[in-house]
Coordinates of C-alpha atoms in Angstrom, one line a residue:
Chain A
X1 CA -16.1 42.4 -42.5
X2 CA -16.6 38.6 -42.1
X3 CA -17.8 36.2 -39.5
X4 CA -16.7 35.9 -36.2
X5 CA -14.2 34.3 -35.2
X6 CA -12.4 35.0 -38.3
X7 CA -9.4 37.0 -37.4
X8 CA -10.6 41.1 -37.8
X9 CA -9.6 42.1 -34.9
X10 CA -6.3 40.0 -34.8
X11 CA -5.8 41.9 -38.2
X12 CA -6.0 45.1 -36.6
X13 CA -3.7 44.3 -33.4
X14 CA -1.9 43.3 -36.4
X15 CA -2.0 46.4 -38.3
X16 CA -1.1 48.1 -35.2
X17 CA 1.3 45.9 -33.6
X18 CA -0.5 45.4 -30.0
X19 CA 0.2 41.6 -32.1
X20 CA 4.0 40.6 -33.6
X21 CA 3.7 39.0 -36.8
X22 CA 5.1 35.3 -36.9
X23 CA 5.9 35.6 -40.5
X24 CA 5.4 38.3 -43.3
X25 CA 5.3 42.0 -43.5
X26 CA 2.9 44.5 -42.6
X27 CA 3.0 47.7 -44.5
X28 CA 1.6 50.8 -43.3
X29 CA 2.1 54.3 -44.4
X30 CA 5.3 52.7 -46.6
X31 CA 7.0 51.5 -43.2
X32 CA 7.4 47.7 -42.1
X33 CA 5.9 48.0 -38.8
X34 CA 7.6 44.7 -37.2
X35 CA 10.9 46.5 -38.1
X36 CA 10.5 49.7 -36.1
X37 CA 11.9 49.8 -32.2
X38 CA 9.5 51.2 -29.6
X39 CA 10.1 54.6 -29.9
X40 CA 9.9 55.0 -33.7
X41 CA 6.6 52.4 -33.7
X42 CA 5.4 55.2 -30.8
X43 CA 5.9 58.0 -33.1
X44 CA 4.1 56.1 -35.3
X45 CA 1.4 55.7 -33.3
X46 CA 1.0 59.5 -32.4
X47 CA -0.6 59.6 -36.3
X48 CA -3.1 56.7 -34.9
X49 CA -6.1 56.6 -33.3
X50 CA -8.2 53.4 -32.2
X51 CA -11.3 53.1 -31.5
X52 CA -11.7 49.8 -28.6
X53 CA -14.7 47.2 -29.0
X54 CA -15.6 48.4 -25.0
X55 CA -13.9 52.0 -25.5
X56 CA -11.2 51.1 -22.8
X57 CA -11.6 54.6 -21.3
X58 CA -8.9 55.3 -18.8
X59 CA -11.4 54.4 -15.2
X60 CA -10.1 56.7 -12.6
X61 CA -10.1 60.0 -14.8
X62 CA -12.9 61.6 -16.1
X63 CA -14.7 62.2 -19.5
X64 CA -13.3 65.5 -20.5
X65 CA -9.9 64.1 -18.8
X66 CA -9.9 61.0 -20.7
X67 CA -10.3 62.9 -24.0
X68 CA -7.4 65.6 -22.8
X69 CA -5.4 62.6 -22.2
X70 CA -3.2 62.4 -25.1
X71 CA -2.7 65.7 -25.2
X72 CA -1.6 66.2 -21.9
X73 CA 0.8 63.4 -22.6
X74 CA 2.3 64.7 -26.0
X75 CA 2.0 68.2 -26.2
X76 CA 2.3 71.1 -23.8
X77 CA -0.6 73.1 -24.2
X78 CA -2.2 75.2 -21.7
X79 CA -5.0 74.2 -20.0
X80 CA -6.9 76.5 -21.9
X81 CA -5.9 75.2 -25.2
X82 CA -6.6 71.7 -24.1
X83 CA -10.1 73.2 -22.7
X84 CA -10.6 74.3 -26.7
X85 CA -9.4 71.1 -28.4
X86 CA -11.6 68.6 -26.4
X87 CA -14.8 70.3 -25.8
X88 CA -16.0 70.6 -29.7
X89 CA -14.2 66.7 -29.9
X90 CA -16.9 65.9 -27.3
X91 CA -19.5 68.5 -29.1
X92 CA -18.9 66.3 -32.5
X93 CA -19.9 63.2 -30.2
X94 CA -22.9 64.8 -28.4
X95 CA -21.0 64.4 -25.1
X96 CA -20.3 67.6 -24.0
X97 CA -22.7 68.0 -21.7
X98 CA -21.0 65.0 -19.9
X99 CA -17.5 66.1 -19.8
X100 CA -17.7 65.9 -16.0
X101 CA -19.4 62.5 -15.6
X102 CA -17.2 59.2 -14.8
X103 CA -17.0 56.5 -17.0
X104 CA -18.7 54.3 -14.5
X105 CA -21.5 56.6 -15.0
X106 CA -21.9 56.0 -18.7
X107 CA -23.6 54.0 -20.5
X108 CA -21.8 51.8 -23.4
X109 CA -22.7 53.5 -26.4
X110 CA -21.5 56.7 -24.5
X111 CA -18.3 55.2 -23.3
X112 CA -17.6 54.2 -26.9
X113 CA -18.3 57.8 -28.0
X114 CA -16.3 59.2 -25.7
X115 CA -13.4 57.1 -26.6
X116 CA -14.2 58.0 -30.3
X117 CA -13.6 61.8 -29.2
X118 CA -10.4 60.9 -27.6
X119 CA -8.9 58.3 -30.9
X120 CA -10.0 62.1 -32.9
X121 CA -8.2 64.6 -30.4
X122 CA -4.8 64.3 -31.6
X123 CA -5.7 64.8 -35.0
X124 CA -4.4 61.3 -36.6
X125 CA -4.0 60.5 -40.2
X126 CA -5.3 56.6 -39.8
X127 CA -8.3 55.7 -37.3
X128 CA -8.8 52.1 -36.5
X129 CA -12.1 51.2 -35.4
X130 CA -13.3 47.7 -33.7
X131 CA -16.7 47.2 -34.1
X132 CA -17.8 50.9 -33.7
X133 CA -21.4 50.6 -34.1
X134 CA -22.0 47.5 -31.6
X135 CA -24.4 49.1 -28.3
X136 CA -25.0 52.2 -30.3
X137 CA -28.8 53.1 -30.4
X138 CA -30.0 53.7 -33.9
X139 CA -29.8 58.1 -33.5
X140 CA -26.1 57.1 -32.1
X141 CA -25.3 54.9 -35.1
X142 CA -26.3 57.3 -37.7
X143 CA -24.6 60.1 -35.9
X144 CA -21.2 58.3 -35.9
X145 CA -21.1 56.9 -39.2
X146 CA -21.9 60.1 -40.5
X147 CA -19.0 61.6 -38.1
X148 CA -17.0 59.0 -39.3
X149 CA -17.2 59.6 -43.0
X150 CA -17.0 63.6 -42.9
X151 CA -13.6 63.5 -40.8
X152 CA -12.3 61.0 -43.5
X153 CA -13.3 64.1 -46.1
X154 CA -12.8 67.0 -44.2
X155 CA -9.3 65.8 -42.4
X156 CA -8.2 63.2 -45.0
X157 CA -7.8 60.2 -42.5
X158 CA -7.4 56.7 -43.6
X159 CA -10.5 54.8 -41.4
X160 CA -10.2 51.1 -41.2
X161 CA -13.5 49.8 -39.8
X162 CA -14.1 46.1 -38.4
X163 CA -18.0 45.9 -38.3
X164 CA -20.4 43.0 -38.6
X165 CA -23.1 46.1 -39.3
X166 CA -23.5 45.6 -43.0
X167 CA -26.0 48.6 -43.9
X168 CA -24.0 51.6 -41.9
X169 CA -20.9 50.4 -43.5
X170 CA -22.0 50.1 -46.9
X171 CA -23.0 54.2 -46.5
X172 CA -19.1 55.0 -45.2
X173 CA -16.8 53.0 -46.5
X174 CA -15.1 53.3 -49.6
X175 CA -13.7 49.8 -50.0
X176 CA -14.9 46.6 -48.1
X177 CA -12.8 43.4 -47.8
X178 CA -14.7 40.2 -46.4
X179 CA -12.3 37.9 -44.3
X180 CA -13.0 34.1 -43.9
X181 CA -10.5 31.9 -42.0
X182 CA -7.6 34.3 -42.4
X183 CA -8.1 34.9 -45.9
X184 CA -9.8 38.0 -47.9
X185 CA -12.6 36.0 -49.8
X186 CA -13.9 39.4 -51.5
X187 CA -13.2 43.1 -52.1
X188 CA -14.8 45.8 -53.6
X189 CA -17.0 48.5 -53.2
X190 CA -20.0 47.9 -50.7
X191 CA -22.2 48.0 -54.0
X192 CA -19.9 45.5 -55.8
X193 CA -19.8 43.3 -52.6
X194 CA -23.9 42.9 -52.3
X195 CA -24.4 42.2 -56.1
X196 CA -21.3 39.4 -55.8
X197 CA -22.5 35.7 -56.7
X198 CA -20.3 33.4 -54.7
X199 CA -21.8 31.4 -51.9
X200 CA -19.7 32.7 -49.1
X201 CA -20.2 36.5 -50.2
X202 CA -24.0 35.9 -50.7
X203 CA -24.3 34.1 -47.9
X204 CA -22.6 37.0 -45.3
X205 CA -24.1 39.9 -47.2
X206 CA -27.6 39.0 -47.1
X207 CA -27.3 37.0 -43.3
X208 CA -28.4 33.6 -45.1
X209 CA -28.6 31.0 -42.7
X210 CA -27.3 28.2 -45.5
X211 CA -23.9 28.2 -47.0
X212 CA -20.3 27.7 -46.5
X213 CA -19.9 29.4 -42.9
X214 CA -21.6 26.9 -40.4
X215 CA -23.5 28.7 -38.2
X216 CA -22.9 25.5 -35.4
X217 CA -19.6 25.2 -34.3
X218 CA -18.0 21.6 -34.8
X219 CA -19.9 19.5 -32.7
X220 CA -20.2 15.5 -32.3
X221 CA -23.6 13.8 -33.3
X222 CA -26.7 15.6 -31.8
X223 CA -28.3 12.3 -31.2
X224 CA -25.3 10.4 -29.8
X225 CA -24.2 13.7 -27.5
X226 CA -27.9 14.0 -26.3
X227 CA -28.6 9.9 -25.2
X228 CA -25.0 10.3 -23.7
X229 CA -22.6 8.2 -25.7
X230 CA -20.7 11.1 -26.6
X231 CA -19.3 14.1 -24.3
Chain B
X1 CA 7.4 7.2 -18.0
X2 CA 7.8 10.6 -20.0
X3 CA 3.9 11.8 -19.2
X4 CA 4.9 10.5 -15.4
X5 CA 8.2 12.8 -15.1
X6 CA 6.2 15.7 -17.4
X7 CA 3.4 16.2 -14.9
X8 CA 6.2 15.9 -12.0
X9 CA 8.7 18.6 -13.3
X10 CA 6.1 20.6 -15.2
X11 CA 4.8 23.0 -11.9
X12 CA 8.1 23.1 -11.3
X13 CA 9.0 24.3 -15.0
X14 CA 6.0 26.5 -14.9
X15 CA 7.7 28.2 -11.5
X16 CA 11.0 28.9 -13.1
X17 CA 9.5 30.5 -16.6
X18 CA 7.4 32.3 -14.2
X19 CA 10.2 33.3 -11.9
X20 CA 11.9 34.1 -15.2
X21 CA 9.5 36.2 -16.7
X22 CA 8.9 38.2 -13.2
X23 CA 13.0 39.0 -13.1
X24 CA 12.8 40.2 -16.8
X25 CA 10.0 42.5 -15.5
X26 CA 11.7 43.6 -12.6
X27 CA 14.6 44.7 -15.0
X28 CA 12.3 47.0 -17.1
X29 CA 10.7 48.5 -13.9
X30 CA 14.4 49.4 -12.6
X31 CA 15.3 50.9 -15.9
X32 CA 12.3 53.1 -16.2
X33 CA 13.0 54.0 -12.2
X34 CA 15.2 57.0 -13.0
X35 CA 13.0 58.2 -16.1
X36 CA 9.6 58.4 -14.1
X37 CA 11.2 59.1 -11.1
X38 CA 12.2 62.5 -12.4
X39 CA 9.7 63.0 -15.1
X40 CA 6.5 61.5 -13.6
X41 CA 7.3 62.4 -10.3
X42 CA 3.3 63.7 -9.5
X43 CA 2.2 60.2 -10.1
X44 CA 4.6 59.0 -7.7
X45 CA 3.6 61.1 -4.6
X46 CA 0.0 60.1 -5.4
X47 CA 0.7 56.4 -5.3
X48 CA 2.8 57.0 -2.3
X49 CA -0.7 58.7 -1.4
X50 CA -2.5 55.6 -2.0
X51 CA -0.8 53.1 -1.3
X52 CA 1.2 54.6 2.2
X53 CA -1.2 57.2 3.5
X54 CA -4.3 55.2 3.2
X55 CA -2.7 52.7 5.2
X56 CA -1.3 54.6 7.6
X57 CA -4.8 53.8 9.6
X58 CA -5.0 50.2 9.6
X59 CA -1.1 50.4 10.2
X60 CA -1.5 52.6 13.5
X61 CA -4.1 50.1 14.6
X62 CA -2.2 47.0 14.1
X63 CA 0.6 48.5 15.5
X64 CA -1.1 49.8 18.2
X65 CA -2.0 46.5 19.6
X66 CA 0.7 44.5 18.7
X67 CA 3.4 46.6 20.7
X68 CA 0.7 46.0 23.4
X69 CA 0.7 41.9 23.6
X70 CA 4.8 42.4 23.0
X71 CA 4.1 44.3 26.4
X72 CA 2.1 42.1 28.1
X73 CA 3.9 38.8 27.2
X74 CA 7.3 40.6 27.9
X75 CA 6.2 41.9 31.1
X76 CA 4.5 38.4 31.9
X77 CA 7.2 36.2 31.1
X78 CA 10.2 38.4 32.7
X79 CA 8.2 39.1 35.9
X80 CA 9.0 35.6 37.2
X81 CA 12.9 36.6 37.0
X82 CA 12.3 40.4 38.3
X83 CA 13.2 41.2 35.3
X84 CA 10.0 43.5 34.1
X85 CA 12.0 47.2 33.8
X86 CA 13.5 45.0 30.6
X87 CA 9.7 44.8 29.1
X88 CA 11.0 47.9 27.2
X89 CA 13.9 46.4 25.4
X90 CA 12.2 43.2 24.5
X91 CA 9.3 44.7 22.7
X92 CA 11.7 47.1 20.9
X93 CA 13.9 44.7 19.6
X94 CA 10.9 42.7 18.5
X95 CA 9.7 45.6 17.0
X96 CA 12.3 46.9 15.6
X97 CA 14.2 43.6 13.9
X98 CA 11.3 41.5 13.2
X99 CA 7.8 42.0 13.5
X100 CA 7.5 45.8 12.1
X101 CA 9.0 45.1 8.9
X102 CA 7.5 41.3 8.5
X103 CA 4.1 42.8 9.6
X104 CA 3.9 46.1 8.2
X105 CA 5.0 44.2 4.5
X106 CA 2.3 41.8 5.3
X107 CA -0.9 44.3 5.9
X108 CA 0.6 46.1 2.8
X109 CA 0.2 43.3 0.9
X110 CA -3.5 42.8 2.5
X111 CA -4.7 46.5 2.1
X112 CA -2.4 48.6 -1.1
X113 CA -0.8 44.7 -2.6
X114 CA -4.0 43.8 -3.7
X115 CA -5.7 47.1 -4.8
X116 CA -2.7 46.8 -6.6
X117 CA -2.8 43.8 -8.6
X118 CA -6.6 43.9 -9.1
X119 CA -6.3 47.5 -10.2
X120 CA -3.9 46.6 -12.9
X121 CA -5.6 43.5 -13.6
X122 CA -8.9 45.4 -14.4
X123 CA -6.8 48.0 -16.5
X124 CA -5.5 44.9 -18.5
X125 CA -8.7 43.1 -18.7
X126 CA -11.0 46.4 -19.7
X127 CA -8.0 46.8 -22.2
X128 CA -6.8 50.4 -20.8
X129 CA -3.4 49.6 -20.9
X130 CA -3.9 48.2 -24.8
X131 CA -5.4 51.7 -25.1
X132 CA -2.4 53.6 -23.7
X133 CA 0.0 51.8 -25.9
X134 CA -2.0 52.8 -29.0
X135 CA -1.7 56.3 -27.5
X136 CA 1.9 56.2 -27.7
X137 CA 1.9 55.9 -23.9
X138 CA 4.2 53.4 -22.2
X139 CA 1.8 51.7 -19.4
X140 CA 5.3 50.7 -17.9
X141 CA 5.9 54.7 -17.0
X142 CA 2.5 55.7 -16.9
X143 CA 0.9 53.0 -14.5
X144 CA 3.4 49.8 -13.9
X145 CA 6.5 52.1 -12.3
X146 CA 4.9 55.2 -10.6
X147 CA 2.8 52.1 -8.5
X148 CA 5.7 50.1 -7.8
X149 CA 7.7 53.2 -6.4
X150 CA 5.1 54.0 -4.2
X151 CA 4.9 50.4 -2.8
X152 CA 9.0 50.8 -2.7
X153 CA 8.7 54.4 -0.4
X154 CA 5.9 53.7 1.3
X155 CA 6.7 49.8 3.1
X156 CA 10.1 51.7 4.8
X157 CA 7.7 54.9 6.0
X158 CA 4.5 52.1 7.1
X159 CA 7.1 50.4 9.1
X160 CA 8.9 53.3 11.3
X161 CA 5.1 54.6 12.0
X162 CA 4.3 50.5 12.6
X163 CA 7.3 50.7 15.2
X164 CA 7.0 53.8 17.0
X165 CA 3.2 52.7 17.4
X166 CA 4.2 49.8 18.9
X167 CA 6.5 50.2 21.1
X168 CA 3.5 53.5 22.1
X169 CA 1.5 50.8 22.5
X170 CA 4.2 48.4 24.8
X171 CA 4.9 51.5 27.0
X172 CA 1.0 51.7 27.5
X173 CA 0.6 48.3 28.3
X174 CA 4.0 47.8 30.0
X175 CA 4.1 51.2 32.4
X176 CA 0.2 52.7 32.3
X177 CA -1.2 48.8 33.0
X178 CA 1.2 46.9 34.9
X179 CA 3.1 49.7 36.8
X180 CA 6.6 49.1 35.2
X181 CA 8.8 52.4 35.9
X182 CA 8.8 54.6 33.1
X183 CA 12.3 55.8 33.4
X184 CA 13.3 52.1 33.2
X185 CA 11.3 50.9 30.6
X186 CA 12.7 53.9 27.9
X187 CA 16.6 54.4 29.4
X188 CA 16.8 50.3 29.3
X189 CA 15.5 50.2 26.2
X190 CA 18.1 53.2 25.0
X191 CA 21.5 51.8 26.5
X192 CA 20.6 48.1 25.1
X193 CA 19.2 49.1 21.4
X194 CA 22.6 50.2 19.0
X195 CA 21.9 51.8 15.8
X196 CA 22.4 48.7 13.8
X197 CA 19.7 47.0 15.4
X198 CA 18.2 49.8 13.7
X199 CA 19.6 49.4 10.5
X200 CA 18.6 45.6 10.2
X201 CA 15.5 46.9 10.6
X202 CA 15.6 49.3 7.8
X203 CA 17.3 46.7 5.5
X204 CA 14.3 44.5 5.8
X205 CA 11.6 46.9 5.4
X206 CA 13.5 48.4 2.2
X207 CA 14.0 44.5 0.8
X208 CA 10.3 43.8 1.8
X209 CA 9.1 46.7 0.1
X210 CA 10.4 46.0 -3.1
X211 CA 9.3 42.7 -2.5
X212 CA 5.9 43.0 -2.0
X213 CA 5.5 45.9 -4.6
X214 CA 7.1 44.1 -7.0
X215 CA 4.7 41.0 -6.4
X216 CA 2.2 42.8 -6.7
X217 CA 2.0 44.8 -9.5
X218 CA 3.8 41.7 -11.6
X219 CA 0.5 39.8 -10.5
X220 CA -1.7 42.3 -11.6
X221 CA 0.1 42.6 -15.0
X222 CA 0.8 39.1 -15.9
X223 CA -2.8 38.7 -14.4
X224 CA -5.5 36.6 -17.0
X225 CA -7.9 39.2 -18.0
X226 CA -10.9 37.7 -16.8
X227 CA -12.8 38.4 -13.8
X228 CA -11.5 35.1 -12.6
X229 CA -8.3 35.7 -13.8
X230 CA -7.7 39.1 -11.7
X231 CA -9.7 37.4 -9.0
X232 CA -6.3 35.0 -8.6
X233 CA -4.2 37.0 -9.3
X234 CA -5.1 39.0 -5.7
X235 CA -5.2 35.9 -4.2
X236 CA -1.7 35.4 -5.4
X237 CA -0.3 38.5 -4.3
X238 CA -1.0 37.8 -0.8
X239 CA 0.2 34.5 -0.6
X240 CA 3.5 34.6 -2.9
X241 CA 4.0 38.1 -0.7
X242 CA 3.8 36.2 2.8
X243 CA 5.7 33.3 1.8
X244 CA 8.6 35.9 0.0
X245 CA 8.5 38.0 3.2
X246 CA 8.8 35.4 5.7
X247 CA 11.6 33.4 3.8
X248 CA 13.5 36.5 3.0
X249 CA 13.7 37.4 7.0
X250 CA 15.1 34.4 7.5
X251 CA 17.8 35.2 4.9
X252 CA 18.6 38.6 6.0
X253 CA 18.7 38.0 9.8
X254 CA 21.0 34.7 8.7
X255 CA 23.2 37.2 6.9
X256 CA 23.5 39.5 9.9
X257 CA 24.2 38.0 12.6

């Protein structure tokens, strides 16, 4: 968590090198990820599964296609078999009904579903998610968070989740960090994190308007830049 | 002095990183040629699909009526030295050596360049190809390669269909209209034309091809992802295809004759 602007989503690109560190290591699952060549970080990869701020579905390939994707690119499996991995992933989502449909035809919170079905399909030990509650109607929200935490139960998965959406991340997540300016300001558990006393936690966890994070971005006088003697 | 000699060199700095960067590209697209070629070979008869058979209309049309005013300004211009059973060879050699490659690469560039680049631009901008990656999917093999061999086969194929149209469409003009002798106009046009007139030809529409596919689908991926950004980058395709085109026919006829 932390305000925007603040370098979540960097960190993930990070964490999943779409981003090449300038300096320092990045750790995950014991392996230096800046160290690996393509084909090793690919393998890694095959154990990922990311969940896009707009879904980034795949345009000119349907729902059910776009969830079959990785499958039909990493494993051989029948058609059948394929037919029997993807529908309950789009079940799990409530989007079976629109295996069929194009992306263009979906709405965002359904696009974002759909791509949640298709980060799941491969089975992956670590799921990033960016902002996965953003567009998602309130029925939606509570469906996928709840989805969310059982697969981390039932399948053991690692979830790292960038969210501003304080209240359904509290309910899922084990551990929060808050980031400010590159920096993790606080960690601890979502309960630890509300009852912390420091301005900058205080002031993110219960949306204060006052307190170390401007809410303005740097800006000249108000006076001077409105009678014109500033740009 | 400095800022003065900065902003002078500094397009032309920006062109030669550019250039740089596009070569470097190129590179990876030749060494995933073989790989997809073989492996992904599907993907590459459906861009060949998309970007060569859609064409072929727009292509037949053009063609069509340019073999025609090759007819009627051949026929108009030799007429006054009773020359007009030669209609034949001029519009075939004009066909054949110049304007079927130059053209045919330039309404690819119009029609399948820039569904090209702004196809691949969206992908980048809506963060497919981002998603691939994370997939363990190389965009270069999946999207960039399969789209720049089909640019690569199709050009060549556009061009012999541009050229037969054409010189369908100078025989038309040429014999139907203006009553030149049909057994002149194709046995002329036989004895004069050697198969390396041919072959120059061939050369050009290969070299264009590459050309223009590579052009485009570089603009598309090194495209900003904005709407604005994509929007350019179509515009670019176009332009740095024509300009590429035109120069490089200079070059090659230089070379060969």
């Amino acid at each position: 968590m932390g305000p925007s602007g603040t370098g979540k989503t960097t960190l993930l690109k990070l964490i999943a090198r779409q981003l090449y560190p300038d300096r320092g290591q990045i750790i995950v699952d014991g392996v230096d990820i800046a160290t690996l060549s393509q084909r090793e970080l690919y393998e890694l990869r095959k154990r990922f599964g990311m969940l896009f701020q707009n879904g980034a579905l795949l345009t000119d390939m349907s729902v059910f296609e776009n969830v079959a994707f990785p499958l039909r690119e990493h494993t051989n499996l029948s058609d059948r078999l394929i037919r029997l991995v993807v529908l309950p992933k789009l079940h799990a989502v409530g989007l079976r009904g629109a295996a069929e449909l194009m992306p263009s035809e979906l709405s965002g919170g359904m696009a974002r579903r759909v791509a949640l079905a298709r980060a799941i399909v491969m089975d992956p030990d670590i799921l990033i998610y960016d902002e996965p509650f953003v567009g998602l109607d309130p029925i939606s929200m509570g469906v996928i968070a709840r989805l969310l935490r059982r697969m981390n139960d039932a399948l053991g998965i690692s979830s790292i989740v960038v969210s501003h959406d304080i209240k359904e991340l509290a309910e899922v997540s084990d551990r929060s960090f808050l980031i400010s300016d590159g920096h993790v300001v606080a960690a601890g558990t979502p309960d630890e994190l509300r009852n912390d006393q420091s301005d900058m936690v205080r002031q993110f966890m219960h949306g204060l308007p006052d307190g170390p994070v401007a809410f303005h971005y740097d800006a000249p006088d108000y006076k001077q830049q409105l009678l014109g003697t500033h740009k | 002095m400095t800022r003065l000699l900065r902003e002078v060199f500094s397009p032309a700095l920006e062109f030669v990183r550019n250039f740089g960067a596009m070569v470097l590209f190129f590179v990876q697209l030749l060494r995933y040629t073989p790989w997809t070629f073989v492996r992904r070979f599907g993907l590459v008869v459906g861009q060949v699909y998309n970007a060569g058979a859609l064409s072929i209309v727009i292509i037949m049309v053009c063609g069509l009526f340019v073999g025609g005013v090759l007819g009627l300004q051949a026929f108009a211009n030799l007429e006054r030295f009773n020359a007009e059973e030669a209609t034949g060879i001029l519009a075939a050699f004009a066909l054949v050596k110049e304007i079927g490659p130059v053209i045919t690469a330039l309404l690819f560039a119009g029609r399948a360049g820039t569904a090209l680049a702004s196809e691949i631009g969206l992908m980048k901008a809506t963060d497919q190809l981002s998603a691939m990656e994370m997939m363990a999917v190389n965009p270069m093999q999946r999207v960039l390669v399969p789209r720049f061999l089909g640019g690569v086969i199709s050009v060549p194929l556009l061009t012999a269909v541009f050229t037969m149209v054409g010189l369908l469409g100078a025989h038309l003009v040429a014999v139907e209209l203006l009553g030149v002798d049909v057994g002149a106009f194709w046995q002329q046009l036989q004895q004069a034309m050697d198969v390396e007139d041919v072959y120059e030809g061939i050369i050009k529409s290969i070299v264009f091809g590459v050309v223009a596919s590579l052009l485009a689908v570089w603009e598309g991926y090194s495209a900003v992802p904005t709407a604005e950004g994509v929007g350019r980058a179509t515009t670019r395709t176009v332009v740095a295809t024509a300009i590429a085109v035109l120069i490089l026919d200079f070059m090659i006829t230089a070379s060969l004759i």
